[in-house]
C-alpha positions as a printed Julia matrix, in Angstrom:
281×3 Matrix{Float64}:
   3.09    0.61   22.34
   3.49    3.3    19.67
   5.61    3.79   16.84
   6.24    7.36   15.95
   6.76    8.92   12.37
   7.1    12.7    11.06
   3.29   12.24    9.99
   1.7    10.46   12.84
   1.78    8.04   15.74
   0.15    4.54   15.63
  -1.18    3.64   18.99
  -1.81    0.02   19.62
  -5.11   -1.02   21.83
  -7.12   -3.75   23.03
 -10.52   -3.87   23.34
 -13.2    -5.98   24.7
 -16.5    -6.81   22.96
 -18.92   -9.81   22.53
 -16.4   -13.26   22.47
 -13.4   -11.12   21.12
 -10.42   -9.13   22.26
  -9.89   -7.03   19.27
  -6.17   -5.78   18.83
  -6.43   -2.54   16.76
  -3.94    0.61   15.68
  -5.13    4.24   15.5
  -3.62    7.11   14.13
  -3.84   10.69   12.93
  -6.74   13.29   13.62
 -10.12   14.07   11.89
 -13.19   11.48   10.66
 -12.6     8.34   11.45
 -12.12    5.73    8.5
 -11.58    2.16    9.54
  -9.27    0.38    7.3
  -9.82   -3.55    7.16
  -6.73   -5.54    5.98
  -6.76   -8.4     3.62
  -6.3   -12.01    3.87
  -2.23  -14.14    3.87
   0.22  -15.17    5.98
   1.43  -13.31    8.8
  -0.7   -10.85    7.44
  -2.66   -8.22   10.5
  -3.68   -4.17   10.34
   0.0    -3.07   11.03
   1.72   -5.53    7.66
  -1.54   -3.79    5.51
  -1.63   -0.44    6.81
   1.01    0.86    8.73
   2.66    3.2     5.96
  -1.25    3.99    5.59
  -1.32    5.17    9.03
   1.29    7.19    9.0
   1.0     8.88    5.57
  -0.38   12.73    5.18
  -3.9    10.76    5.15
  -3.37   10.79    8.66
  -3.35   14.78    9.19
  -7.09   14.8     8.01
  -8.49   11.5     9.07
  -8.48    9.06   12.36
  -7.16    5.93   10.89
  -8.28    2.83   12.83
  -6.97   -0.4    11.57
  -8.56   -3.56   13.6
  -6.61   -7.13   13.19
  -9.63   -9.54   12.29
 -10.91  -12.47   13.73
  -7.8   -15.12   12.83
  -5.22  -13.1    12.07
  -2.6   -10.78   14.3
  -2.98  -10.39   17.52
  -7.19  -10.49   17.98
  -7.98  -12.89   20.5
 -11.52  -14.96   20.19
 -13.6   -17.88   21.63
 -12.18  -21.33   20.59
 -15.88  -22.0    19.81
 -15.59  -19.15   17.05
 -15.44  -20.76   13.57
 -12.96  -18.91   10.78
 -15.82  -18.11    8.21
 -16.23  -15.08    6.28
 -19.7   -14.64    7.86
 -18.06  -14.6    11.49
 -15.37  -12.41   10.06
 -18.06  -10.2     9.27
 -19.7   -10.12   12.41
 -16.48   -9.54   14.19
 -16.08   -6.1    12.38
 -19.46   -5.55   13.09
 -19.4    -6.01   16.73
 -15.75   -3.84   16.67
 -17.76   -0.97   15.29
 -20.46   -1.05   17.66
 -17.96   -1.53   20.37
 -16.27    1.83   19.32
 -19.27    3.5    18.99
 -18.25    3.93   15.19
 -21.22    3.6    13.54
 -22.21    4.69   10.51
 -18.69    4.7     9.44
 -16.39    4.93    7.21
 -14.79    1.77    5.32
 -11.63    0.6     3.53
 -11.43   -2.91    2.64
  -8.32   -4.86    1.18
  -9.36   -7.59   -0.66
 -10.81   -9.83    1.85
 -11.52   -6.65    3.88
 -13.39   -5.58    1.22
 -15.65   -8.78    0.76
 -15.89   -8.29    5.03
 -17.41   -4.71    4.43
 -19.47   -5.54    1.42
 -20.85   -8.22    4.1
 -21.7    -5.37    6.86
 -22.91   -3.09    4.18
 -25.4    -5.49    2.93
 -26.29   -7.09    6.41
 -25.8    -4.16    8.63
 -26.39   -1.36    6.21
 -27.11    1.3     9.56
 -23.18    0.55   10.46
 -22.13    1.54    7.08
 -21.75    5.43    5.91
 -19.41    5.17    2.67
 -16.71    2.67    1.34
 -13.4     1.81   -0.73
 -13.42   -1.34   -1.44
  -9.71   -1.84   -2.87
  -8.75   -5.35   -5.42
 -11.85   -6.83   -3.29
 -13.1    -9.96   -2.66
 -17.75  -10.0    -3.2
 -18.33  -11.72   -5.88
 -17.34  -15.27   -6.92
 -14.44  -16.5    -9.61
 -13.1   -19.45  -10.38
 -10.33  -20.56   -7.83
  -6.58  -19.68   -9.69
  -3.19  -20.75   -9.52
  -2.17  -17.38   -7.91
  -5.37  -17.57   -5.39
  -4.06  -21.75   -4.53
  -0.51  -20.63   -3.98
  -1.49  -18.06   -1.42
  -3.93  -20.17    0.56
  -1.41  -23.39    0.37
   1.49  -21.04    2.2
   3.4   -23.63    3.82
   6.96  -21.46    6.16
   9.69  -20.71    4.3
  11.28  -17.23    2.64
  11.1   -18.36   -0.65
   7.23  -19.13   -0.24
   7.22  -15.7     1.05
   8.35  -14.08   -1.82
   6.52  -16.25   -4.12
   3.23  -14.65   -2.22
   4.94  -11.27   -2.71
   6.09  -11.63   -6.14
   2.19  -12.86   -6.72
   0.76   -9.54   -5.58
   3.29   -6.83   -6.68
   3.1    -5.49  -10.52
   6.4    -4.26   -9.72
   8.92   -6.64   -8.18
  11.11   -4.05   -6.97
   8.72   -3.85   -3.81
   9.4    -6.77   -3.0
  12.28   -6.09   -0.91
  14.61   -8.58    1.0
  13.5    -6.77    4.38
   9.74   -7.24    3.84
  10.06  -10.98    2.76
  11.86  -11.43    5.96
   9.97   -9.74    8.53
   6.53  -11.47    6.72
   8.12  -14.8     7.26
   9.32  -14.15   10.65
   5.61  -12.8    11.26
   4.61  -16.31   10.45
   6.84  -18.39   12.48
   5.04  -17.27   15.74
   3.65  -19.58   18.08
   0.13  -20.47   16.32
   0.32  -18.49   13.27
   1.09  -21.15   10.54
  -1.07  -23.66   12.0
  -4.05  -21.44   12.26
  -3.09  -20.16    8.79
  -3.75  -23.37    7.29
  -6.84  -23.77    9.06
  -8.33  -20.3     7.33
  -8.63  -21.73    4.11
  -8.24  -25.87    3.81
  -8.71  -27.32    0.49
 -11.04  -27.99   -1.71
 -10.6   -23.97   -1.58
 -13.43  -22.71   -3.86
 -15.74  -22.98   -0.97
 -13.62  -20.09    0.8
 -14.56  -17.57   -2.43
 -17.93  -18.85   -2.89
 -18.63  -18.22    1.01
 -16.94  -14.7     0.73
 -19.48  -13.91   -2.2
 -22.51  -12.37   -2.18
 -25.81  -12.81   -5.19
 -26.49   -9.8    -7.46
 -29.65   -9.4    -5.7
 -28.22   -9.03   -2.21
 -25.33   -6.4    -4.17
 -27.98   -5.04   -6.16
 -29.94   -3.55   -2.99
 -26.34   -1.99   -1.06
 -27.33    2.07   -1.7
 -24.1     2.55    0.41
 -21.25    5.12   -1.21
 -18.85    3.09   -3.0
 -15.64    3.45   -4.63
 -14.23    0.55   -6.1
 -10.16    1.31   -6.94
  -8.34   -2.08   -8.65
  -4.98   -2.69  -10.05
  -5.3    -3.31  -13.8
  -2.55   -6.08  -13.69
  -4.31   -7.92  -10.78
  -3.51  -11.38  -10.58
  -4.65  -12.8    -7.58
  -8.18  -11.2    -7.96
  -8.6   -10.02  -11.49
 -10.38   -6.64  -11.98
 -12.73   -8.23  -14.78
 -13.33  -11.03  -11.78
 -14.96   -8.24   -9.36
 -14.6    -4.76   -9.75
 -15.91   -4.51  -13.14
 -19.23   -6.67  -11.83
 -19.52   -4.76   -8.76
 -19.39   -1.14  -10.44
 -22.4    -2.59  -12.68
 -24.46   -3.94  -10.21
 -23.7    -1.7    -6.76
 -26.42    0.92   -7.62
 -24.28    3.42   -6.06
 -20.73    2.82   -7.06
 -17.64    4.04   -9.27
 -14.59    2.36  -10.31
 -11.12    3.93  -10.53
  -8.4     1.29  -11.97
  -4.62    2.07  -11.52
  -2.31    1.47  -14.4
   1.44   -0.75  -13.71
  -0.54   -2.03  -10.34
  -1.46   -5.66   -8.77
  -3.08   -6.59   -5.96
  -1.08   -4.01   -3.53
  -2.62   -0.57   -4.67
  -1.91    0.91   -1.38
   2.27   -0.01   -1.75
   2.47    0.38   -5.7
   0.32    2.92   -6.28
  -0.03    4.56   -2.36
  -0.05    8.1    -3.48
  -2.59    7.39   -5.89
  -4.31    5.6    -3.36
  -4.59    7.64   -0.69
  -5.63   10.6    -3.11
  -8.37    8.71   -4.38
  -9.42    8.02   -0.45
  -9.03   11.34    0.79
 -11.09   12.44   -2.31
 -13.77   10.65   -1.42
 -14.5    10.88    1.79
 -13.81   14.29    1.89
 -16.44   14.37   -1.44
 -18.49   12.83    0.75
 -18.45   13.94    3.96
């Protein structure tokens, strides 16, 4: 299936590796960066990353975009638990699988925990990474962080999850709360998102977390970009830890932003991307 733009076309495959049949999108032409979606309801690679994908980005990168282990359309073992550290071996084994390796990383907010994981655990898989409003280092559980993982179906939850993550509420259009919803009315999808992240909840950040010295040894590339009006995971929560310890990492933060940098602040975003992996590279 594709879905063609004036920028690019976004190719939908399947492929087979360890326990998993990985559903992933690719796009454009160039390097390959791999772009890991974060964590919510009817959430996948295509709801995180499809204007991503199809964005001038796109005419100097390959933009692969897996769904992980529990969410969209990836297909695992019913023996597979839904733990950050199998979420992180997932994306391993999808890198190997695609002969990817060492690559280039964008993690969304539990994306960004999930590369922090393969950076410290599988640093040889790892070249550079983004890590955008991302989940590494513990905080307290919040109101904001409760509401998202207690998503029970209906649009007005929806766009209480929206209105959570956008700085500006104009984004938060009638169209997107409705398709998200819809997203989550699929067979399976609301059931298995309530068994991602069961209360008592602080066990799901603590898990996603990593010591100071485990982050303290990453050499790995890393930019760190963070909405300064972040409210489900505040910038003084991780970012500004993880610029001090990561011994190789800078911080950009993006003014009249929340937790949806790449929507509220894309061209900034994708700037700051192309920047450095071009910088890089």
């Amino acid at each position: 299936m594709t879905h063609t733009t004036d920028s690019s076309t976004i190719i939908e495959k399947t492929i087979q590796h360890d326990e998993y049949s990985t559903k992933y999108l690719q796009s454009g032409v160039g390097p390959t960066i791999v772009l890991l979606h974060g964590s919510g309801p009817g959430v996948s690679g295509r709801a995180n990353w499809a204007a991503t994908m199809t964005s001038k980005l796109a005419q100097h990168f390959t933009l692969i975009a897996p769904d992980i282990v529990g969410y969209g359309g990836t297909q695992q073992q019913p023996s597979i638990d839904f733990t950050h550290a199998n979420r992180v071996e997932h994306v391993a084994s999808f890198l190997d699988a695609l002969d990817l390796a060492p690559a280039r990383l964008v993690g969304n907010s539990m994306g960004g925990g999930i590369a922090l994981g393969i950076a410290a655990h599988y640093p040889e898989l790892v070249e550079q990474m983004v890590l955008m409003g991302s989940a590494g280092v513990t905080f307290p559980v919040s109101r904001e962080v409760d509401q998202l993982y207690g998503y029970t179906p209906s649009e007005e939850n929806m766009r209480g999850i929206f209105e959570l993550m956008a700085y500006d509420k104009s984004h938060v259009t009638p169209e997107l709360v409705k398709a998200r919803y819809e997203a989550t009315l699929a067979p399976g999808v609301a059931e298995q998102w309530s068994n991602l992240f069961p209360a008592p909840r602080q066990r799901h950040i603590d898990d996603a977390s990593l010591p100071f010295t485990t982050l303290e040894k990453i050499a790995t590339p890393t930019l760190l970009i963070h909405g300064v009006a972040d409210r489900v995971v505040p910038v003084t929560a991780t970012s500004l830890k993880l610029v001090e310890v990561l011994p190789n990492a800078d911080l950009v933060v993006l003014g009249r932003c929340g937790h949806w940098a790449q929507v509220e602040r894309a061209e900034a975003f994708r700037s700051e991307v192309a920047r450095f992996f071009s910088a890089q590279g």
